[in-house]
PDB file of C-alpha atoms in Angstrom:
ATOM      1  CA  UNK A1485     -51.746 -45.419  41.062  1.00  0.00           C
ATOM      2  CA  UNK A1486     -48.804 -47.560  40.407  1.00  0.00           C
ATOM      3  CA  UNK A1487     -47.449 -47.715  36.712  1.00  0.00           C
ATOM      4  CA  UNK A1488     -47.500 -51.201  35.650  1.00  0.00           C
ATOM      5  CA  UNK A1489     -43.982 -50.615  33.389  1.00  0.00           C
ATOM      6  CA  UNK A1490     -42.742 -50.235  36.953  1.00  0.00           C
ATOM      7  CA  UNK A1491     -39.124 -52.562  37.805  1.00  0.00           C
ATOM      8  CA  UNK A1492     -41.031 -53.290  41.525  1.00  0.00           C
ATOM      9  CA  UNK A1493     -40.993 -57.170  43.218  1.00  0.00           C
ATOM     10  CA  UNK A1494     -44.264 -56.126  43.216  1.00  0.00           C
ATOM     11  CA  UNK A1495     -45.632 -56.196  39.284  1.00  0.00           C
ATOM     12  CA  UNK A1496     -43.225 -59.543  38.699  1.00  0.00           C
ATOM     13  CA  UNK A1497     -45.546 -61.534  40.547  1.00  0.00           C
ATOM     14  CA  UNK A1498     -48.199 -60.011  38.844  1.00  0.00           C
ATOM     15  CA  UNK A1499     -47.419 -60.320  35.645  1.00  0.00           C
ATOM     16  CA  UNK A1500     -46.185 -64.147  36.731  1.00  0.00           C
ATOM     17  CA  UNK A1501     -50.022 -64.373  37.910  1.00  0.00           C
ATOM     18  CA  UNK A1502     -51.360 -62.970  34.734  1.00  0.00           C
ATOM     19  CA  UNK A1503     -53.254 -60.054  36.233  1.00  0.00           C
ATOM     20  CA  UNK A1504     -50.293 -57.798  34.528  1.00  0.00           C
ATOM     21  CA  UNK A1505     -49.268 -58.042  31.072  1.00  0.00           C
ATOM     22  CA  UNK A1506     -46.006 -58.526  29.253  1.00  0.00           C
ATOM     23  CA  UNK A1507     -43.546 -55.114  30.362  1.00  0.00           C
ATOM     24  CA  UNK A1508     -43.610 -53.924  26.399  1.00  0.00           C
ATOM     25  CA  UNK A1509     -39.985 -53.869  25.267  1.00  0.00           C
ATOM     26  CA  UNK A1510     -37.858 -50.532  24.613  1.00  0.00           C
ATOM     27  CA  UNK A1511     -37.254 -50.370  21.453  1.00  0.00           C
ATOM     28  CA  UNK A1512     -33.283 -49.948  20.902  1.00  0.00           C
ATOM     29  CA  UNK A1513     -32.815 -47.164  18.576  1.00  0.00           C
ATOM     30  CA  UNK A1514     -29.273 -46.851  16.322  1.00  0.00           C
ATOM     31  CA  UNK A1515     -28.776 -43.429  18.804  1.00  0.00           C
ATOM     32  CA  UNK A1516     -29.062 -45.359  21.996  1.00  0.00           C
ATOM     33  CA  UNK A1517     -26.155 -48.001  19.989  1.00  0.00           C
ATOM     34  CA  UNK A1518     -23.815 -45.133  19.366  1.00  0.00           C
ATOM     35  CA  UNK A1519     -23.435 -44.252  22.749  1.00  0.00           C
ATOM     36  CA  UNK A1520     -23.387 -47.717  24.102  1.00  0.00           C
ATOM     37  CA  UNK A1521     -20.476 -48.090  21.388  1.00  0.00           C
ATOM     38  CA  UNK A1522     -18.830 -45.303  22.973  1.00  0.00           C
ATOM     39  CA  UNK A1523     -19.378 -45.678  26.580  1.00  0.00           C
ATOM     40  CA  UNK A1524     -18.038 -49.356  26.192  1.00  0.00           C
ATOM     41  CA  UNK A1525     -15.054 -47.458  23.997  1.00  0.00           C
ATOM     42  CA  UNK A1526     -14.576 -44.557  26.715  1.00  0.00           C
ATOM     43  CA  UNK A1527     -13.633 -47.033  29.564  1.00  0.00           C
ATOM     44  CA  UNK A1528     -11.054 -48.905  27.801  1.00  0.00           C
ATOM     45  CA  UNK A1529      -9.069 -46.113  25.452  1.00  0.00           C
ATOM     46  CA  UNK A1530      -8.663 -43.504  28.085  1.00  0.00           C
ATOM     47  CA  UNK A1531     -12.094 -41.490  27.882  1.00  0.00           C
ATOM     48  CA  UNK A1532     -11.571 -41.285  23.639  1.00  0.00           C
ATOM     49  CA  UNK A1533     -14.482 -40.227  21.072  1.00  0.00           C
ATOM     50  CA  UNK A1534     -15.914 -42.337  18.521  1.00  0.00           C
ATOM     51  CA  UNK A1535     -14.761 -39.778  16.238  1.00  0.00           C
ATOM     52  CA  UNK A1536     -11.556 -40.277  18.130  1.00  0.00           C
ATOM     53  CA  UNK A1537      -9.960 -43.459  17.700  1.00  0.00           C
ATOM     54  CA  UNK A1538      -7.568 -44.125  15.011  1.00  0.00           C
ATOM     55  CA  UNK A1539      -8.407 -46.958  12.569  1.00  0.00           C
ATOM     56  CA  UNK A1540      -5.227 -49.333  14.896  1.00  0.00           C
ATOM     57  CA  UNK A1541      -7.487 -48.528  18.176  1.00  0.00           C
ATOM     58  CA  UNK A1542     -10.309 -49.260  16.074  1.00  0.00           C
ATOM     59  CA  UNK A1543      -9.197 -52.685  15.184  1.00  0.00           C
ATOM     60  CA  UNK A1544      -8.311 -53.521  18.257  1.00  0.00           C
ATOM     61  CA  UNK A1545     -11.766 -52.893  19.948  1.00  0.00           C
ATOM     62  CA  UNK A1546     -13.636 -54.438  16.996  1.00  0.00           C
ATOM     63  CA  UNK A1547     -13.552 -58.361  18.831  1.00  0.00           C
ATOM     64  CA  UNK A1548     -14.549 -57.154  22.624  1.00  0.00           C
ATOM     65  CA  UNK A1549     -18.584 -55.789  20.579  1.00  0.00           C
ATOM     66  CA  UNK A1550     -21.646 -57.955  19.525  1.00  0.00           C
ATOM     67  CA  UNK A1551     -23.018 -58.152  16.113  1.00  0.00           C
ATOM     68  CA  UNK A1552     -25.268 -55.132  16.042  1.00  0.00           C
ATOM     69  CA  UNK A1553     -22.188 -52.747  18.117  1.00  0.00           C
ATOM     70  CA  UNK A1554     -20.170 -54.541  15.332  1.00  0.00           C
ATOM     71  CA  UNK A1555     -22.464 -53.620  12.070  1.00  0.00           C
ATOM     72  CA  UNK A1556     -21.972 -49.379  13.570  1.00  0.00           C
ATOM     73  CA  UNK A1557     -18.636 -50.441  13.958  1.00  0.00           C
ATOM     74  CA  UNK A1558     -17.970 -51.013  10.882  1.00  0.00           C
ATOM     75  CA  UNK A1559     -19.430 -48.521   9.460  1.00  0.00           C
ATOM     76  CA  UNK A1560     -17.228 -45.723  11.457  1.00  0.00           C
ATOM     77  CA  UNK A1561     -14.289 -47.636  10.424  1.00  0.00           C
ATOM     78  CA  UNK A1562     -15.956 -47.411   6.800  1.00  0.00           C
ATOM     79  CA  UNK A1563     -16.347 -43.382   6.880  1.00  0.00           C
ATOM     80  CA  UNK A1564     -12.923 -42.944   8.811  1.00  0.00           C
ATOM     81  CA  UNK A1565     -11.399 -44.863   5.745  1.00  0.00           C
ATOM     82  CA  UNK A1566     -13.257 -41.892   3.259  1.00  0.00           C
ATOM     83  CA  UNK A1567     -12.421 -39.769   5.235  1.00  0.00           C
ATOM     84  CA  UNK A1568      -8.669 -39.939   5.049  1.00  0.00           C
ATOM     85  CA  UNK A1569      -8.998 -41.216   1.993  1.00  0.00           C
ATOM     86  CA  UNK A1570     -10.333 -37.589   1.084  1.00  0.00           C
ATOM     87  CA  UNK A1571      -7.176 -35.746   2.820  1.00  0.00           C
ATOM     88  CA  UNK A1572      -4.904 -37.660   0.626  1.00  0.00           C
ATOM     89  CA  UNK A1573      -6.254 -37.013  -2.222  1.00  0.00           C
ATOM     90  CA  UNK A1574      -6.882 -33.172  -1.452  1.00  0.00           C
ATOM     91  CA  UNK A1575      -3.123 -33.386   0.290  1.00  0.00           C
ATOM     92  CA  UNK A1576      -0.951 -33.013  -3.057  1.00  0.00           C
ATOM     93  CA  UNK A1577       1.511 -30.143  -2.174  1.00  0.00           C
ATOM     94  CA  UNK A1578       3.697 -30.937   0.499  1.00  0.00           C
ATOM     95  CA  UNK A1579       6.414 -28.441   0.051  1.00  0.00           C
ATOM     96  CA  UNK A1580       7.478 -24.931  -1.247  1.00  0.00           C
ATOM     97  CA  UNK A1581       7.850 -24.306  -5.123  1.00  0.00           C
ATOM     98  CA  UNK A1582       9.459 -21.200  -6.008  1.00  0.00           C
ATOM     99  CA  UNK A1583       8.685 -19.481  -8.320  1.00  0.00           C
ATOM    100  CA  UNK A1584       9.277 -16.062 -10.997  1.00  0.00           C
ATOM    101  CA  UNK A1585       6.826 -13.388 -12.194  1.00  0.00           C
ATOM    102  CA  UNK A1586       5.343 -16.044 -15.667  1.00  0.00           C
ATOM    103  CA  UNK A1587       4.486 -18.305 -12.742  1.00  0.00           C
ATOM    104  CA  UNK A1588       1.909 -15.971 -11.029  1.00  0.00           C
ATOM    105  CA  UNK A1589      -1.587 -16.942 -13.548  1.00  0.00           C
ATOM    106  CA  UNK A1590      -1.045 -21.396 -13.217  1.00  0.00           C
ATOM    107  CA  UNK A1591       0.279 -20.736  -9.433  1.00  0.00           C
ATOM    108  CA  UNK A1592      -2.044 -18.925  -7.939  1.00  0.00           C
ATOM    109  CA  UNK A1593      -5.209 -17.886 -10.318  1.00  0.00           C
ATOM    110  CA  UNK A1594      -5.758 -20.760 -12.083  1.00  0.00           C
ATOM    111  CA  UNK A1595      -4.393 -22.542  -8.694  1.00  0.00           C
ATOM    112  CA  UNK A1596      -8.181 -24.337  -8.492  1.00  0.00           C
ATOM    113  CA  UNK A1597     -11.513 -24.020  -6.722  1.00  0.00           C
ATOM    114  CA  UNK A1598     -10.393 -24.143  -2.411  1.00  0.00           C
ATOM    115  CA  UNK A1599      -6.842 -23.498  -2.899  1.00  0.00           C
ATOM    116  CA  UNK A1600      -5.605 -21.364  -0.845  1.00  0.00           C
ATOM    117  CA  UNK A1601      -1.927 -20.326  -2.264  1.00  0.00           C
ATOM    118  CA  UNK A1602       0.596 -18.160   0.216  1.00  0.00           C
ATOM    119  CA  UNK A1603       2.812 -15.840  -1.528  1.00  0.00           C
ATOM    120  CA  UNK A1604       6.617 -14.685   0.510  1.00  0.00           C
ATOM    121  CA  UNK A1605       8.210 -12.769  -1.065  1.00  0.00           C
ATOM    122  CA  UNK A1606      11.671 -12.377  -0.364  1.00  0.00           C
ATOM    123  CA  UNK A1607      15.066 -11.407  -0.313  1.00  0.00           C
ATOM    124  CA  UNK A1608      18.721 -13.673  -0.506  1.00  0.00           C
ATOM    125  CA  UNK A1609      20.565 -12.220   2.783  1.00  0.00           C
ATOM    126  CA  UNK A1610      18.001 -10.573   5.434  1.00  0.00           C
ATOM    127  CA  UNK A1611      17.972 -12.606   8.180  1.00  0.00           C
ATOM    128  CA  UNK A1612      13.518 -12.719   9.007  1.00  0.00           C
ATOM    129  CA  UNK A1613      12.777 -13.458   4.807  1.00  0.00           C
ATOM    130  CA  UNK A1614      15.196 -16.775   5.515  1.00  0.00           C
ATOM    131  CA  UNK A1615      13.485 -17.814   8.780  1.00  0.00           C
ATOM    132  CA  UNK A1616      10.548 -16.985   6.934  1.00  0.00           C
ATOM    133  CA  UNK A1617      11.250 -19.606   4.234  1.00  0.00           C
ATOM    134  CA  UNK A1618      11.921 -21.864   6.820  1.00  0.00           C
ATOM    135  CA  UNK A1619       9.377 -21.544   9.215  1.00  0.00           C
ATOM    136  CA  UNK A1620       7.244 -22.306   5.848  1.00  0.00           C
ATOM    137  CA  UNK A1621       9.058 -25.530   4.220  1.00  0.00           C
ATOM    138  CA  UNK A1622       7.632 -27.118   7.989  1.00  0.00           C
ATOM    139  CA  UNK A1623       4.217 -25.361   7.102  1.00  0.00           C
ATOM    140  CA  UNK A1624       4.066 -26.506   3.880  1.00  0.00           C
ATOM    141  CA  UNK A1625       4.762 -30.309   5.440  1.00  0.00           C
ATOM    142  CA  UNK A1626       1.948 -29.133   7.995  1.00  0.00           C
ATOM    143  CA  UNK A1627      -0.863 -28.627   5.650  1.00  0.00           C
ATOM    144  CA  UNK A1628      -0.513 -30.189   2.413  1.00  0.00           C
ATOM    145  CA  UNK A1629      -3.919 -28.894   1.368  1.00  0.00           C
ATOM    146  CA  UNK A1630      -2.768 -25.013   1.402  1.00  0.00           C
ATOM    147  CA  UNK A1631      -0.350 -24.228  -1.545  1.00  0.00           C
ATOM    148  CA  UNK A1632       2.973 -22.379  -0.056  1.00  0.00           C
ATOM    149  CA  UNK A1633       4.871 -20.376  -2.786  1.00  0.00           C
ATOM    150  CA  UNK A1634       8.013 -18.134  -2.853  1.00  0.00           C
ATOM    151  CA  UNK A1635       9.576 -15.391  -5.233  1.00  0.00           C
ATOM    152  CA  UNK A1636      12.802 -14.033  -4.457  1.00  0.00           C
ATOM    153  CA  UNK A1637      11.504  -9.085  -5.740  1.00  0.00           C
ATOM    154  CA  UNK A1638      13.547  -9.385  -8.186  1.00  0.00           C
ATOM    155  CA  UNK A1639      12.696 -11.109  -9.641  1.00  0.00           C
ATOM    156  CA  UNK A1640       8.666 -11.022  -9.544  1.00  0.00           C
ATOM    157  CA  UNK A1641       8.167  -7.471  -8.216  1.00  0.00           C
ATOM    158  CA  UNK A1642      10.980  -4.873  -9.919  1.00  0.00           C
ATOM    159  CA  UNK A1643      11.849  -2.038  -8.310  1.00  0.00           C
ATOM    160  CA  UNK A1644       9.726  -3.885  -5.084  1.00  0.00           C
ATOM    161  CA  UNK A1645      11.265  -1.710  -2.459  1.00  0.00           C
ATOM    162  CA  UNK A1646      14.090  -3.489   0.452  1.00  0.00           C
ATOM    163  CA  UNK A1647      12.050  -2.432   3.587  1.00  0.00           C
ATOM    164  CA  UNK A1648       8.818  -4.000   2.606  1.00  0.00           C
ATOM    165  CA  UNK A1649      10.600  -8.083   2.494  1.00  0.00           C
ATOM    166  CA  UNK A1650       9.601  -9.653   4.247  1.00  0.00           C
ATOM    167  CA  UNK A1651       5.810 -10.181   2.360  1.00  0.00           C
ATOM    168  CA  UNK A1652       3.572 -12.713   2.189  1.00  0.00           C
ATOM    169  CA  UNK A1653       0.719 -12.652   0.162  1.00  0.00           C
ATOM    170  CA  UNK A1654      -2.760 -14.813   0.639  1.00  0.00           C
ATOM    171  CA  UNK A1655      -4.546 -15.362  -1.748  1.00  0.00           C
ATOM    172  CA  UNK A1656      -7.798 -17.446  -2.020  1.00  0.00           C
ATOM    173  CA  UNK A1657      -8.813 -18.547  -5.273  1.00  0.00           C
ATOM    174  CA  UNK A1658      -7.266 -16.428  -7.132  1.00  0.00           C
ATOM    175  CA  UNK A1659      -8.041 -13.102  -4.421  1.00  0.00           C
ATOM    176  CA  UNK A1660      -6.018 -11.724  -2.696  1.00  0.00           C
ATOM    177  CA  UNK A1661      -7.531 -11.872   1.293  1.00  0.00           C
ATOM    178  CA  UNK A1662      -4.634 -10.655   3.092  1.00  0.00           C
ATOM    179  CA  UNK A1663      -0.683  -9.034   3.283  1.00  0.00           C
ATOM    180  CA  UNK A1664       2.060  -9.510   5.811  1.00  0.00           C
ATOM    181  CA  UNK A1665       4.415  -6.302   4.677  1.00  0.00           C
ATOM    182  CA  UNK A1666       7.715  -5.668   5.791  1.00  0.00           C
ATOM    183  CA  UNK A1667       9.638  -6.748   8.996  1.00  0.00           C
ATOM    184  CA  UNK A1668       7.508  -5.083  11.846  1.00  0.00           C
ATOM    185  CA  UNK A1669       4.090  -6.891  10.841  1.00  0.00           C
ATOM    186  CA  UNK A1670       5.939  -9.799  10.872  1.00  0.00           C
ATOM    187  CA  UNK A1671       7.359  -9.531  15.005  1.00  0.00           C
ATOM    188  CA  UNK A1672      10.698  -9.733  13.646  1.00  0.00           C
ATOM    189  CA  UNK A1673      13.255 -12.110  14.434  1.00  0.00           C
ATOM    190  CA  UNK A1674      12.310 -13.592  17.903  1.00  0.00           C
ATOM    191  CA  UNK A1675       9.298 -14.226  14.600  1.00  0.00           C
ATOM    192  CA  UNK A1676       8.434 -18.554  15.064  1.00  0.00           C
ATOM    193  CA  UNK A1677       7.096 -21.395  13.414  1.00  0.00           C
ATOM    194  CA  UNK A1678       4.204 -20.789  15.857  1.00  0.00           C
ATOM    195  CA  UNK A1679       3.140 -17.651  15.753  1.00  0.00           C
ATOM    196  CA  UNK A1680       3.607 -17.399  11.507  1.00  0.00           C
ATOM    197  CA  UNK A1681       0.863 -20.953  11.341  1.00  0.00           C
ATOM    198  CA  UNK A1682      -1.291 -18.657  14.292  1.00  0.00           C
ATOM    199  CA  UNK A1683      -1.467 -15.537  11.544  1.00  0.00           C
ATOM    200  CA  UNK A1684      -1.658 -17.514   9.047  1.00  0.00           C
ATOM    201  CA  UNK A1685      -5.375 -19.615  10.388  1.00  0.00           C
ATOM    202  CA  UNK A1686      -6.369 -16.279  11.354  1.00  0.00           C
ATOM    203  CA  UNK A1687      -7.509 -15.741   7.769  1.00  0.00           C
ATOM    204  CA  UNK A1688      -8.448 -18.872   7.269  1.00  0.00           C
ATOM    205  CA  UNK A1689      -5.663 -20.202   5.286  1.00  0.00           C
ATOM    206  CA  UNK A1690      -4.485 -24.004   7.479  1.00  0.00           C
ATOM    207  CA  UNK A1691      -5.948 -24.642  10.520  1.00  0.00           C
ATOM    208  CA  UNK A1692      -4.278 -25.101  12.898  1.00  0.00           C
ATOM    209  CA  UNK A1693      -4.015 -26.860  16.059  1.00  0.00           C
ATOM    210  CA  UNK A1694      -3.210 -24.477  18.380  1.00  0.00           C
ATOM    211  CA  UNK A1695      -5.646 -22.787  21.375  1.00  0.00           C
ATOM    212  CA  UNK A1696      -4.411 -19.820  21.675  1.00  0.00           C
ATOM    213  CA  UNK A1697      -1.983 -17.068  19.764  1.00  0.00           C
ATOM    214  CA  UNK A1698       1.128 -18.292  20.741  1.00  0.00           C
ATOM    215  CA  UNK A1699       2.751 -14.429  21.844  1.00  0.00           C
ATOM    216  CA  UNK A1700       1.354 -13.064  24.941  1.00  0.00           C
ATOM    217  CA  UNK A1701      -0.622 -10.615  24.842  1.00  0.00           C
ATOM    218  CA  UNK A1702       0.886  -7.766  24.793  1.00  0.00           C
ATOM    219  CA  UNK A1703       2.718  -8.641  21.870  1.00  0.00           C
ATOM    220  CA  UNK A1704      -0.145 -10.571  19.630  1.00  0.00           C
ATOM    221  CA  UNK A1705      -2.065  -6.869  20.090  1.00  0.00           C
ATOM    222  CA  UNK A1706       1.327  -4.980  18.712  1.00  0.00           C
ATOM    223  CA  UNK A1707       1.891  -6.685  16.111  1.00  0.00           C
ATOM    224  CA  UNK A1708      -2.350  -6.846  14.769  1.00  0.00           C
ATOM    225  CA  UNK A1709      -1.635  -3.083  15.010  1.00  0.00           C
ATOM    226  CA  UNK A1710       1.642  -3.293  12.832  1.00  0.00           C
ATOM    227  CA  UNK A1711      -0.717  -6.611  10.907  1.00  0.00           C
ATOM    228  CA  UNK A1712      -3.766  -3.306  10.187  1.00  0.00           C
ATOM    229  CA  UNK A1713      -1.779  -0.210   9.640  1.00  0.00           C
ATOM    230  CA  UNK A1714       1.167  -2.273   7.175  1.00  0.00           C
ATOM    231  CA  UNK A1715       0.865  -0.581   3.545  1.00  0.00           C
ATOM    232  CA  UNK A1716       2.847  -1.464  -0.074  1.00  0.00           C
ATOM    233  CA  UNK A1717       4.749   1.246  -0.729  1.00  0.00           C
ATOM    234  CA  UNK A1718       5.629   0.935  -3.484  1.00  0.00           C
ATOM    235  CA  UNK A1719       3.118   2.959  -6.031  1.00  0.00           C
ATOM    236  CA  UNK A1720       5.154   0.578  -9.660  1.00  0.00           C
ATOM    237  CA  UNK A1721       2.037  -0.339 -12.379  1.00  0.00           C
ATOM    238  CA  UNK A1722       4.046  -3.942 -11.431  1.00  0.00           C
ATOM    239  CA  UNK A1723       2.438  -4.152  -8.225  1.00  0.00           C
ATOM    240  CA  UNK A1724      -0.918  -4.612  -9.447  1.00  0.00           C
ATOM    241  CA  UNK A1725       0.200  -7.746 -11.435  1.00  0.00           C
ATOM    242  CA  UNK A1726      -0.134  -9.803  -7.841  1.00  0.00           C
TER     243      UNK A1726
END
């Protein structure tokens, strides 16, 4: 039997003569409207989804949508502004803070709920330490939600062996989550800022936009083995303070 709701010429004739009842209008759901808005936007914004549009791009599309679509459009825009505001509130760092041993409790243990802390223990005159400090400055700007701090080894850990430098401690909510100790753990002077970003992202300290490890797999395997085998060789009591 033919479907009376099917769109055919014959059914249209029967409806016109009153033989068939008027076609039932299907209620359009909000999800369907959102899909319609997104499909319209994708045609005009190089296949971007609604969530990927910037506020300026949302404004450009605002004049080309109807009343119902505009309501949903404005809701997306409001949510986007709230997300940006929340991100700005969370972005409270943005640089590398130099600390002393006395600052440790305040800057690490009391960093706050949900806060990742990257501590670089370094020494002036060691090229790799200088390189890492440069990389951390760039990463601190890129990831202002993460706290980046540094301290000279002789200041924060007396008698800390130079062979352990550079050292990076990664903390979350005051608890140590990872440590990278010695030049081999960083791959030496060939370390790039992307390499360091990837290492920190694997711990969870930053949310990287990199899609894969910057280093070739062979180099990465050696690096991972070095990181896993790295241990602080100083047995002094001062180590416990960190």
